[in-house]
């Protein structure tokens, strides 16, 4: 019987990269990084570092046998800087020593002289200077210019949303072993084993078959290990290949925070036109994404921003323009929501400002414009199985929001220095990789002679419970207990060309592939059972239920173990590999039209807050959610994902405030200076799942990883409403996060 990850975590027996017993001859790598944001390397002196005790070598770009390029988009996404540095923390060289402390000490002694160049850290300034990763993109629907003529009110404004640190429990880590024939085995804390394999092969001039990447599990990812784990794995691999000894690299929390990218900060301009009753007729928005120094995943994230520009609403005339701006910060990267939250914050800000101008409730504009079945998204895809209105109505009814609002009004009337407020946040999030080719997965299933089952697939377990869902899919397909099923580590030698575990589709894609492989085996098992029952002509009437063969709906004497034993003895295949590709998804970027998503997830949240109007501190009292969850593959896992995603979203909107100095150095690079939600911050959370079938996914389930993050956006507007209950003159600037410092200033602002 196999313990699941939750049990192993609780017992302290889970093994992560840093827990692997050090192999004989292990060396430790540590990077020498840029201490300026932008400049040319004038000279480097390694002599003092090389003289340090324990130092085995210092590796530079000149030691790379293949191509010094780790990017998917740009050739200048180098592993090690050669002449130009583009952000503070960019790796330039790697010190390899007998111990981690010796490597760190020596790295600090490397002398680098720079010729500094001008640096830009603000997206709008980068845009003014024409510093773009790629040309702007535009999504449009209807005729915006014509629609302005029919609007009763037109409101304009600006927004700003900040960066966010991933704070995965396990920092960036990798361990590389040299193998025979010049090959390598790399144990990496990555969401993208296939990409790590591909990049290491490119850097070392090897065939991909010479590079094996293995991932047992991650201590959290949230997107921060989708692209950016590749750097550290490639550094370990380069050093191991050059020195022919095992090499490990592990970043401290402070190193990780300073040198890796965050959620993209966005600036935006909006213009929204409505009727007097609150019907949105036109919406125009321009997004300015702060990409950081190199492309990373910024263009894909920007694209998803455009896909989610209209959130859960139908807007008949819309034009969304987005541009990725190059700055001299560490390259920003994937983060839960992948550009969707940034877009939704802008539209919710526009709706909030419009409600104030029209002197109607924000919730009335939200309700009036919710998507309905068959209405089109700006990219041409119609809304099908649309549950936006259903989630909204269920939330209103079950949680008696009108009575709740009246109670808040009564509280505010009787409390001078405390004010409460309630805000609603509907969401709509598309499920699929927007790069169509990534919507594929493979799975390899073995049924062993003792009846136990092993599964290899491309899904990386990082705390989101995907292994438990895969086990449940196998157990349901074979009708056996899940304790018989073991999901193996994610390994590039068993599953080739795997897509990242990202975009909330880990269970969708890999679960479908696993199910297909199980069904291949099941067909052979039914033939074996038919032979045992001497009813070959009626094999279609055979089923396996609760580990027993059934015929015509009635149990027989043949149990699972006997069936497997007879299948093995009769030389029936007990292994199968299957491939799954999401059907019907496509997107034409020349027209910015298509069907990029397999389906959408809907939901609605109500967030209640209390603000201390004397000190500016606040409490999130309760969040109630109706979530469109499909038929869950693992209800407890899905509940945890909704709660966790919500908490991350609340943190982004409130207390998580990334700050850099004028030279681009991260100021809050420890968890004492960068605050994230803790148990004292957490509100009461009440989640109801709208358990409707979803024919577009495995066993009628729905993806759950990213959509709940967006519920947290509502807290910003709840706080603004509470501030306005105390200070009616306050007009929000729509600049997130809304920290206690900002709240205090807003409470006593005069305009």
XYZ file of C-alpha atoms in Angstrom, residues 35-699:
665
model
C 25.491 43.983 -8.536
C 24.210 46.613 -10.981
C 20.980 46.808 -12.972
C 22.428 47.563 -16.407
C 25.936 47.842 -17.761
C 28.916 46.363 -19.539
C 31.422 44.073 -17.860
C 34.773 45.863 -18.124
C 36.894 43.279 -16.291
C 36.658 40.288 -13.960
C 39.310 39.129 -11.509
C 38.858 35.572 -10.225
C 42.322 35.237 -8.633
C 41.345 35.807 -5.009
C 38.354 33.459 -5.298
C 40.399 30.715 -6.974
C 42.914 30.872 -4.118
C 40.237 30.088 -1.541
C 40.258 26.725 0.174
C 37.888 24.143 -1.273
C 37.339 25.860 -4.621
C 37.382 23.312 -7.448
C 36.638 25.606 -10.394
C 34.983 28.785 -11.584
C 32.778 28.305 -14.657
C 31.977 31.110 -17.103
C 30.145 31.457 -20.409
C 33.391 30.533 -22.181
C 33.064 27.031 -20.693
C 29.677 26.373 -22.286
C 30.149 23.727 -25.017
C 26.784 24.386 -26.664
C 24.658 27.521 -26.950
C 24.540 30.102 -24.169
C 20.762 30.468 -24.451
C 18.119 29.284 -21.997
C 15.104 31.149 -23.406
C 12.134 30.047 -25.452
C 11.570 33.476 -26.986
C 14.812 35.447 -27.139
C 18.368 34.408 -27.969
C 19.661 36.924 -25.405
C 18.239 34.949 -22.470
C 21.690 33.727 -21.590
C 22.634 31.286 -18.853
C 25.736 33.293 -17.923
C 26.301 36.923 -18.887
C 29.194 37.528 -21.274
C 29.486 41.280 -21.909
C 26.238 42.928 -20.810
C 24.325 42.637 -17.547
C 20.638 43.526 -17.547
C 19.505 43.254 -13.921
C 20.801 42.977 -10.379
C 21.246 39.288 -9.635
C 21.972 38.125 -13.206
C 24.420 35.164 -13.074
C 27.844 35.923 -14.570
C 29.949 32.997 -13.345
C 29.634 29.948 -11.091
C 31.981 29.068 -8.242
C 32.150 25.321 -7.597
C 33.577 24.205 -4.260
C 33.661 21.338 -1.792
C 31.037 22.956 0.448
C 28.253 25.468 0.050
C 29.860 27.877 2.510
C 33.172 27.756 0.625
C 31.416 28.422 -2.674
C 29.520 31.391 -1.207
C 32.652 32.826 0.395
C 34.677 32.586 -2.802
C 31.893 34.052 -4.933
C 31.894 37.163 -2.732
C 35.609 37.684 -3.495
C 35.242 37.858 -7.289
C 36.073 41.400 -8.432
C 34.003 42.791 -11.324
C 34.360 46.250 -12.834
C 31.384 47.597 -14.790
C 30.654 50.455 -17.120
C 27.170 51.366 -15.975
C 24.399 52.167 -18.449
C 21.037 53.882 -17.848
C 18.449 51.646 -16.218
C 14.645 51.759 -16.371
C 12.397 50.146 -13.765
C 8.960 51.548 -14.609
C 6.764 50.055 -17.357
C 5.309 53.375 -18.519
C 8.779 54.908 -18.770
C 10.027 51.869 -20.693
C 7.059 52.271 -23.049
C 7.875 55.956 -23.569
C 11.433 54.956 -24.485
C 10.226 52.237 -26.871
C 11.703 49.433 -24.768
C 9.407 46.574 -25.737
C 9.787 42.796 -25.689
C 7.557 42.634 -28.796
C 5.109 44.894 -30.653
C 1.734 45.607 -28.993
C -1.214 43.258 -29.503
C -4.876 44.221 -29.790
C -8.061 42.237 -29.141
C -11.309 43.821 -30.309
C -15.010 43.144 -30.495
C -17.663 45.329 -32.087
C -17.045 49.012 -32.914
C -15.747 50.935 -29.901
C -15.552 54.330 -31.634
C -19.148 54.135 -32.786
C -20.303 52.895 -29.376
C -18.977 55.958 -27.548
C -21.640 57.998 -29.346
C -24.431 56.004 -27.706
C -23.126 56.071 -24.115
C -24.858 58.163 -21.441
C -21.691 58.297 -19.354
C -18.019 57.784 -20.208
C -15.505 57.336 -17.406
C -11.711 57.240 -17.715
C -8.953 56.350 -15.299
C -5.669 54.629 -14.545
C -4.723 51.609 -12.466
C -1.593 50.030 -11.098
C -1.127 46.544 -9.668
C 2.078 45.417 -8.018
C 4.479 42.521 -8.151
C 4.142 39.487 -5.906
C 6.716 37.045 -4.564
C 5.902 33.338 -4.984
C 7.152 32.310 -1.528
C 7.238 28.623 -2.382
C 8.427 26.699 0.681
C 11.258 25.016 -1.247
C 13.660 27.509 -2.786
C 15.243 26.988 -6.222
C 17.357 23.836 -6.032
C 18.958 21.304 -8.382
C 21.320 18.326 -8.201
C 23.183 17.029 -11.277
C 25.029 13.702 -11.650
C 27.403 12.871 -14.519
C 26.615 9.535 -16.188
C 28.473 7.278 -18.566
C 28.893 8.339 -22.191
C 28.826 12.016 -21.261
C 25.206 11.989 -20.099
C 23.621 13.596 -17.061
C 20.889 12.916 -14.552
C 19.403 16.067 -13.067
C 17.053 16.168 -10.089
C 15.386 19.546 -10.368
C 12.756 21.517 -8.462
C 10.955 22.438 -11.680
C 7.414 22.553 -13.009
C 8.880 21.971 -16.503
C 11.051 18.826 -16.616
C 10.789 18.726 -20.414
C 12.037 22.273 -20.780
C 14.895 21.707 -18.324
C 15.928 18.661 -20.367
C 15.735 20.590 -23.645
C 17.697 23.593 -22.368
C 20.444 21.544 -20.719
C 20.860 19.553 -23.941
C 21.156 22.849 -25.866
C 23.655 24.379 -23.425
C 25.826 21.253 -23.262
C 25.490 20.310 -26.946
C 23.955 16.937 -26.073
C 21.075 14.937 -27.472
C 18.004 15.104 -25.265
C 18.321 11.351 -24.696
C 21.597 12.065 -22.864
C 19.842 14.253 -20.296
C 17.473 12.675 -17.786
C 15.464 15.068 -15.606
C 13.609 13.711 -12.606
C 11.139 15.470 -10.276
C 9.749 13.654 -7.263
C 7.765 16.637 -5.929
C 8.095 20.364 -5.344
C 7.671 22.287 -2.139
C 5.374 24.720 -3.938
C 5.631 26.326 -7.347
C 2.797 28.769 -8.136
C 4.430 29.393 -11.541
C 7.776 30.461 -10.092
C 9.335 27.140 -11.115
C 7.764 26.899 -14.560
C 10.531 28.773 -16.385
C 12.927 30.035 -13.733
C 14.009 26.718 -12.230
C 15.754 26.093 -15.568
C 18.618 28.498 -14.817
C 19.668 26.726 -11.646
C 19.315 23.221 -13.103
C 21.404 24.239 -16.117
C 24.094 25.755 -13.863
C 24.338 22.525 -11.864
C 24.412 20.472 -15.078
C 27.114 22.637 -16.670
C 29.337 22.347 -13.608
C 28.744 18.579 -13.250
C 29.488 17.988 -16.922
C 32.675 20.049 -16.833
C 34.061 18.602 -13.579
C 32.594 15.088 -13.908
C 31.392 15.127 -10.324
C 27.914 15.541 -8.806
C 27.031 19.220 -8.271
C 24.267 20.774 -6.199
C 22.970 24.324 -6.110
C 20.516 25.692 -3.552
C 19.439 29.284 -3.100
C 18.734 30.764 0.298
C 15.392 32.532 0.759
C 17.034 35.937 0.386
C 18.973 34.878 -2.735
C 15.804 33.482 -4.255
C 13.779 36.600 -3.548
C 16.440 38.949 -4.950
C 17.410 37.015 -8.068
C 14.164 35.517 -9.369
C 11.176 37.145 -11.042
C 7.781 37.972 -9.559
C 4.212 38.390 -10.706
C 4.267 41.086 -13.387
C 3.367 44.569 -12.185
C 0.958 46.247 -14.609
C -0.032 49.819 -15.333
C -3.197 50.422 -17.317
C -5.419 53.144 -18.770
C -9.150 52.521 -19.107
C -12.181 54.151 -20.661
C -15.657 52.732 -20.090
C -19.011 53.818 -21.472
C -22.409 52.882 -20.017
C -26.116 53.595 -20.150
C -27.670 55.376 -17.151
C -28.963 52.030 -15.887
C -25.448 50.566 -15.820
C -25.282 48.525 -19.017
C -21.706 48.575 -20.353
C -21.676 49.536 -24.029
C -17.971 50.104 -24.629
C -14.660 49.441 -22.915
C -11.169 50.423 -24.010
C -8.073 49.434 -22.062
C -4.301 49.675 -22.549
C -2.057 47.400 -20.501
C 1.617 48.145 -19.817
C 3.314 45.029 -18.520
C 6.610 45.271 -16.614
C 8.416 42.272 -18.100
C 11.784 42.760 -16.469
C 15.007 42.337 -18.398
C 14.242 39.440 -20.770
C 11.186 37.805 -22.293
C 10.817 34.727 -20.055
C 7.053 33.953 -20.250
C 5.961 37.585 -20.462
C 4.409 37.408 -23.925
C 2.292 34.370 -23.050
C 1.218 36.062 -19.815
C 0.378 39.249 -21.726
C -1.736 37.206 -24.126
C -3.754 35.743 -21.259
C -4.259 39.278 -19.945
C -5.951 40.058 -23.253
C -7.989 36.843 -23.094
C -9.344 37.909 -19.702
C -9.825 41.611 -20.374
C -13.621 41.235 -20.071
C -13.582 38.878 -17.051
C -17.072 37.486 -16.408
C -18.961 40.138 -18.380
C -20.292 40.574 -21.886
C -19.112 43.861 -23.360
C -20.371 44.249 -26.950
C -17.732 46.813 -27.953
C -14.248 46.269 -26.587
C -10.712 47.139 -27.592
C -7.823 45.893 -25.441
C -4.230 46.814 -26.271
C -1.294 45.275 -24.443
C 2.459 45.725 -24.639
C 5.268 44.012 -22.763
C 7.791 46.597 -21.580
C 11.466 45.768 -21.004
C 12.904 47.057 -17.733
C 16.058 46.317 -15.750
C 14.537 44.141 -13.056
C 14.901 40.350 -12.800
C 12.669 38.825 -15.491
C 9.125 38.590 -14.186
C 7.455 35.266 -14.724
C 4.459 32.969 -14.383
C 2.334 33.265 -11.271
C -1.024 31.759 -10.410
C -3.532 33.413 -12.744
C -0.886 34.099 -15.409
C -1.893 37.674 -16.335
C -5.615 37.159 -15.779
C -5.766 38.868 -12.347
C -4.060 41.991 -13.660
C -6.705 42.357 -16.382
C -9.610 41.722 -14.015
C -8.396 44.332 -11.512
C -8.518 46.993 -14.227
C -12.067 46.186 -15.305
C -13.334 45.981 -11.721
C -11.721 49.397 -11.076
C -13.479 50.808 -14.136
C -16.815 49.394 -12.971
C -16.284 50.769 -9.449
C -15.492 54.255 -10.769
C -18.440 54.104 -13.158
C -20.799 53.144 -10.319
C -19.697 56.206 -8.354
C -20.269 58.449 -11.383
C -23.723 56.948 -12.052
C -24.557 56.899 -8.321
C -25.627 53.263 -8.422
C -24.357 50.204 -6.599
C -21.287 48.559 -8.113
C -23.007 45.182 -7.734
C -25.848 46.355 -9.974
C -23.432 47.044 -12.847
C -21.759 43.683 -12.223
C -25.076 41.797 -12.236
C -26.462 43.596 -15.255
C -23.473 42.720 -17.447
C -22.750 39.090 -16.501
C -22.063 36.761 -19.411
C -24.947 34.718 -20.745
C -24.967 31.510 -22.765
C -23.806 32.012 -26.355
C -22.429 35.514 -25.939
C -18.969 35.997 -27.422
C -15.678 36.665 -25.717
C -13.521 39.332 -27.425
C -11.485 36.556 -29.067
C -14.525 35.118 -30.842
C -15.239 32.073 -28.684
C -18.874 31.784 -27.517
C -19.623 31.181 -23.845
C -20.920 27.621 -23.434
C -22.106 25.976 -20.220
C -22.048 29.561 -18.921
C -22.620 29.641 -15.168
C -21.811 33.269 -14.380
C -25.414 34.154 -13.554
C -26.045 30.902 -11.715
C -23.084 31.448 -9.370
C -24.162 35.056 -8.754
C -27.753 34.099 -7.956
C -26.755 31.185 -5.731
C -24.433 33.448 -3.741
C -27.168 36.050 -3.292
C -29.730 33.479 -2.162
C -27.696 31.164 0.032
C -25.840 33.880 1.886
C -28.673 36.431 2.069
C -26.461 39.235 0.864
C -29.175 41.890 1.022
C -29.649 41.203 4.763
C -25.896 41.147 5.224
C -25.591 44.562 3.568
C -28.310 45.973 5.819
C -26.446 44.693 8.885
C -23.298 46.430 7.611
C -25.217 49.677 7.149
C -26.575 49.429 10.710
C -23.083 48.719 12.080
C -21.564 51.712 10.284
C -24.308 54.019 11.555
C -23.520 53.079 15.166
C -19.705 52.831 15.030
C -17.663 55.997 14.490
C -14.140 54.530 14.424
C -14.874 51.180 12.801
C -16.447 50.726 9.390
C -17.504 47.593 7.538
C -18.057 46.984 3.828
C -18.951 44.185 1.437
C -17.811 43.728 -2.162
C -18.623 41.084 -4.777
C -16.173 39.530 -7.218
C -17.449 37.420 -10.137
C -14.807 35.525 -12.099
C -14.428 33.715 -15.403
C -11.179 31.926 -16.264
C -10.313 29.956 -19.390
C -8.771 26.500 -19.019
C -6.066 25.363 -21.454
C -2.579 26.389 -22.413
C -3.037 29.325 -24.769
C -0.091 27.958 -26.759
C -2.169 25.258 -28.437
C 0.681 22.774 -28.927
C 1.190 22.470 -25.157
C -2.266 20.927 -24.718
C -0.988 17.359 -24.864
C 0.178 14.754 -22.370
C 1.415 11.193 -22.178
C 1.010 8.493 -19.544
C 2.567 5.096 -18.982
C 0.624 2.629 -16.813
C 1.921 -0.709 -15.511
C -0.240 -3.258 -13.734
C 2.134 -5.525 -11.824
C 1.584 -9.249 -11.268
C 0.539 -8.668 -7.644
C -2.274 -6.323 -8.711
C -0.559 -3.055 -7.800
C -0.455 -0.278 -10.390
C 2.316 2.160 -11.271
C 1.698 5.359 -13.224
C 4.179 7.662 -14.916
C 2.924 10.888 -16.443
C 3.979 14.487 -16.996
C 2.215 15.966 -13.958
C 4.497 17.458 -11.304
C 3.198 17.316 -7.746
C 3.757 20.640 -5.985
C 1.180 20.539 -3.230
C -1.847 20.891 -5.508
C -2.853 17.246 -5.106
C -2.433 16.192 -8.729
C -0.969 12.819 -7.726
C -4.030 12.107 -5.607
C -6.282 12.971 -8.543
C -4.290 10.696 -10.883
C -4.537 7.882 -8.315
C -8.283 8.419 -8.076
C -8.655 8.313 -11.869
C -6.808 4.993 -12.010
C -8.810 3.599 -9.100
C -12.114 4.644 -10.693
C -11.176 3.342 -14.140
C -10.090 -0.087 -12.865
C -12.573 -0.019 -9.937
C -9.841 -0.819 -7.415
C -8.844 0.837 -4.131
C -6.545 3.825 -4.598
C -4.032 2.340 -2.124
C -3.011 -0.078 -4.872
C -1.884 2.838 -7.076
C 1.506 4.520 -7.014
C 2.236 7.616 -9.083
C 5.925 7.640 -9.930
C 8.239 10.636 -10.083
C 7.973 12.826 -13.165
C 10.818 11.678 -15.390
C 11.808 12.640 -18.922
C 13.076 9.124 -19.678
C 9.615 7.662 -19.104
C 7.519 10.490 -20.571
C 8.981 12.402 -23.496
C 8.231 15.979 -24.562
C 6.016 16.710 -21.578
C 4.306 20.072 -21.180
C 4.824 22.067 -17.968
C 2.549 21.462 -15.026
C 0.852 24.834 -15.300
C -2.275 26.591 -16.611
C -4.373 24.533 -14.151
C -4.401 21.619 -16.614
C -2.086 19.155 -14.843
C -4.946 16.853 -13.855
C -6.973 17.525 -17.018
C -4.269 16.563 -19.524
C -2.383 13.901 -17.587
C -5.572 12.460 -16.150
C -7.003 11.974 -19.640
C -3.806 10.286 -20.840
C -3.763 8.059 -17.769
C -7.403 7.113 -18.271
C -6.736 6.190 -21.927
C -3.804 3.965 -20.932
C -5.889 2.258 -18.232
C -8.690 1.611 -20.705
C -6.252 -0.032 -23.124
C -5.240 -2.451 -20.374
C -8.852 -2.898 -19.310
C -9.839 -4.136 -22.753
C -7.297 -6.945 -22.499
C -8.406 -7.790 -18.962
C -12.027 -8.144 -20.075
C -10.956 -10.638 -22.744
C -9.056 -12.623 -20.105
C -12.122 -12.571 -17.851
C -14.308 -13.736 -20.732
C -11.974 -16.673 -21.265
C -12.054 -17.585 -17.579
C -15.855 -17.494 -17.644
C -15.935 -19.292 -20.993
C -18.121 -16.572 -22.511
C -15.837 -15.106 -25.205
C -18.782 -14.112 -27.371
C -20.244 -11.928 -24.624
C -17.151 -10.038 -23.457
C -18.985 -6.711 -23.859
C -21.156 -7.688 -20.873
C -18.136 -7.945 -18.568
C -17.174 -5.200 -16.137
C -14.859 -4.854 -13.161
C -16.543 -3.388 -10.104
C -15.023 -3.073 -6.637
C -12.115 -5.348 -7.532
C -14.365 -8.127 -8.814
C -15.340 -9.266 -12.293
C -19.041 -8.798 -13.009
C -21.023 -10.410 -15.793
C -24.413 -9.033 -16.792
C -24.288 -6.826 -13.720
C -23.751 -9.730 -11.305
C -20.522 -10.463 -9.387
C -18.526 -13.575 -10.261
C -15.951 -15.498 -8.245
C -13.045 -13.823 -10.075
C -11.320 -11.122 -8.025
C -8.806 -8.505 -9.171
C -5.717 -10.416 -8.040
C -6.777 -13.615 -9.806
C -7.640 -11.686 -12.964
C -4.221 -9.999 -13.056
C -2.398 -13.254 -12.335
C -4.217 -15.030 -15.167
C -3.596 -12.098 -17.510
C 0.124 -12.283 -16.792
C 0.230 -16.077 -17.253
C -1.663 -15.784 -20.529
C 0.827 -13.165 -21.786
C -1.747 -10.374 -21.956
C -0.359 -6.827 -22.009
C -0.433 -5.266 -18.565
C 1.321 -2.088 -19.621
C 0.129 0.709 -21.896
C 1.276 4.116 -23.014
C -1.307 6.658 -24.145
C -1.254 10.167 -25.538
C -3.964 12.796 -25.116
C -4.426 16.082 -26.981
C -7.232 18.467 -26.028
C -9.691 18.450 -28.938
C -11.073 21.553 -30.615
C -8.653 24.184 -29.307
C -6.993 26.610 -31.721
C -6.136 30.274 -32.050
C -5.294 32.384 -35.097
C -2.931 35.136 -33.935
C -3.095 36.884 -37.299
C -6.781 37.583 -36.565
C -6.677 37.318 -32.727
C -9.665 34.981 -32.993
C -10.287 31.342 -32.165
C -11.221 28.840 -29.486
C -8.199 28.890 -27.182
C -9.875 27.211 -24.197
C -11.450 23.805 -23.651
C -13.907 25.394 -21.198
C -14.266 28.187 -18.642
C -14.547 28.170 -14.862
C -17.032 30.597 -13.290
C -17.686 31.705 -9.749
C -18.566 34.566 -7.448
C -17.302 35.706 -4.046
C -18.552 38.118 -1.394
C -15.846 39.656 0.781
C -16.595 41.498 4.027
C -14.029 43.678 5.801
C -13.760 45.837 8.911
C -11.449 48.864 8.981
C -10.057 50.399 12.178
C -10.407 54.068 11.248
C -8.062 55.279 13.970
C -5.041 53.166 13.022
C -5.673 52.174 9.394
C -5.448 48.472 10.089
C -8.155 46.156 8.819
C -9.616 42.705 9.179
C -11.060 40.509 6.444
C -14.020 39.082 8.308
C -15.467 36.528 5.928
C -15.327 35.392 2.324
C -18.230 33.383 0.934
C -17.779 31.749 -2.454
C -19.910 29.860 -4.940
C -17.451 28.090 -7.222
C -18.155 26.300 -10.490
C -16.184 23.144 -9.707
C -17.576 20.413 -11.959
C -17.604 16.883 -10.521
C -14.569 16.922 -8.277
C -11.849 14.292 -8.641
C -10.839 14.954 -5.021
C -13.189 17.245 -3.038
C -10.788 17.914 -0.165
C -8.015 18.822 -2.605
C -10.300 21.188 -4.495
C -11.443 22.901 -1.298
C -7.817 23.423 -0.315
C -7.066 24.902 -3.717
C -9.964 27.369 -3.468
C -8.936 28.446 0.015
C -5.246 28.683 -0.868
C -5.828 30.548 -4.108
C -8.122 33.007 -2.339
C -5.514 33.679 0.357
C -2.846 34.369 -2.253
C -5.188 36.762 -4.042
C -6.049 38.563 -0.801
C -2.337 38.950 -0.059
C -1.613 40.409 -3.506
C -4.339 43.015 -3.040
C -3.454 43.993 0.544
C -0.166 43.384 2.360
C 2.275 41.973 -0.216
C 4.186 45.063 -1.314
C 7.345 44.506 -3.388
C 9.747 47.467 -3.199
C 12.994 48.223 -5.077
C 15.470 51.022 -4.496
C 16.521 53.514 -7.170
C 19.164 51.066 -8.430
C 16.767 48.147 -8.882
C 17.748 46.251 -5.731
C 14.937 44.458 -3.909
C 14.465 46.106 -0.513
C 12.247 43.517 1.177
C 14.227 40.345 0.502
C 13.323 38.467 3.683
C 10.061 37.217 5.119
C 10.393 39.667 7.999
C 10.254 42.585 5.537
C 7.895 41.020 2.974
C 4.653 40.054 4.654
C 2.390 37.292 3.385
C -0.969 36.148 4.768
C -0.745 33.984 7.877
C -3.315 32.235 10.047
C -4.092 35.488 11.901
C -4.762 37.266 8.593
C -7.063 34.532 7.308
C -10.797 35.241 7.250
C -13.574 32.747 7.765
C -13.985 31.071 4.367
C -17.245 29.472 3.263
C -17.119 27.651 -0.088
C -20.002 26.057 -1.949
C -19.185 24.070 -5.071
C -21.623 24.255 -7.937
C -21.300 20.563 -8.797
C -22.440 20.636 -12.421
C -21.087 18.194 -15.006
C -18.311 19.397 -17.274
C -18.250 17.211 -20.398
C -15.021 18.872 -21.599
C -12.752 17.413 -18.884
C -11.779 14.126 -17.279
C -14.682 12.470 -15.425
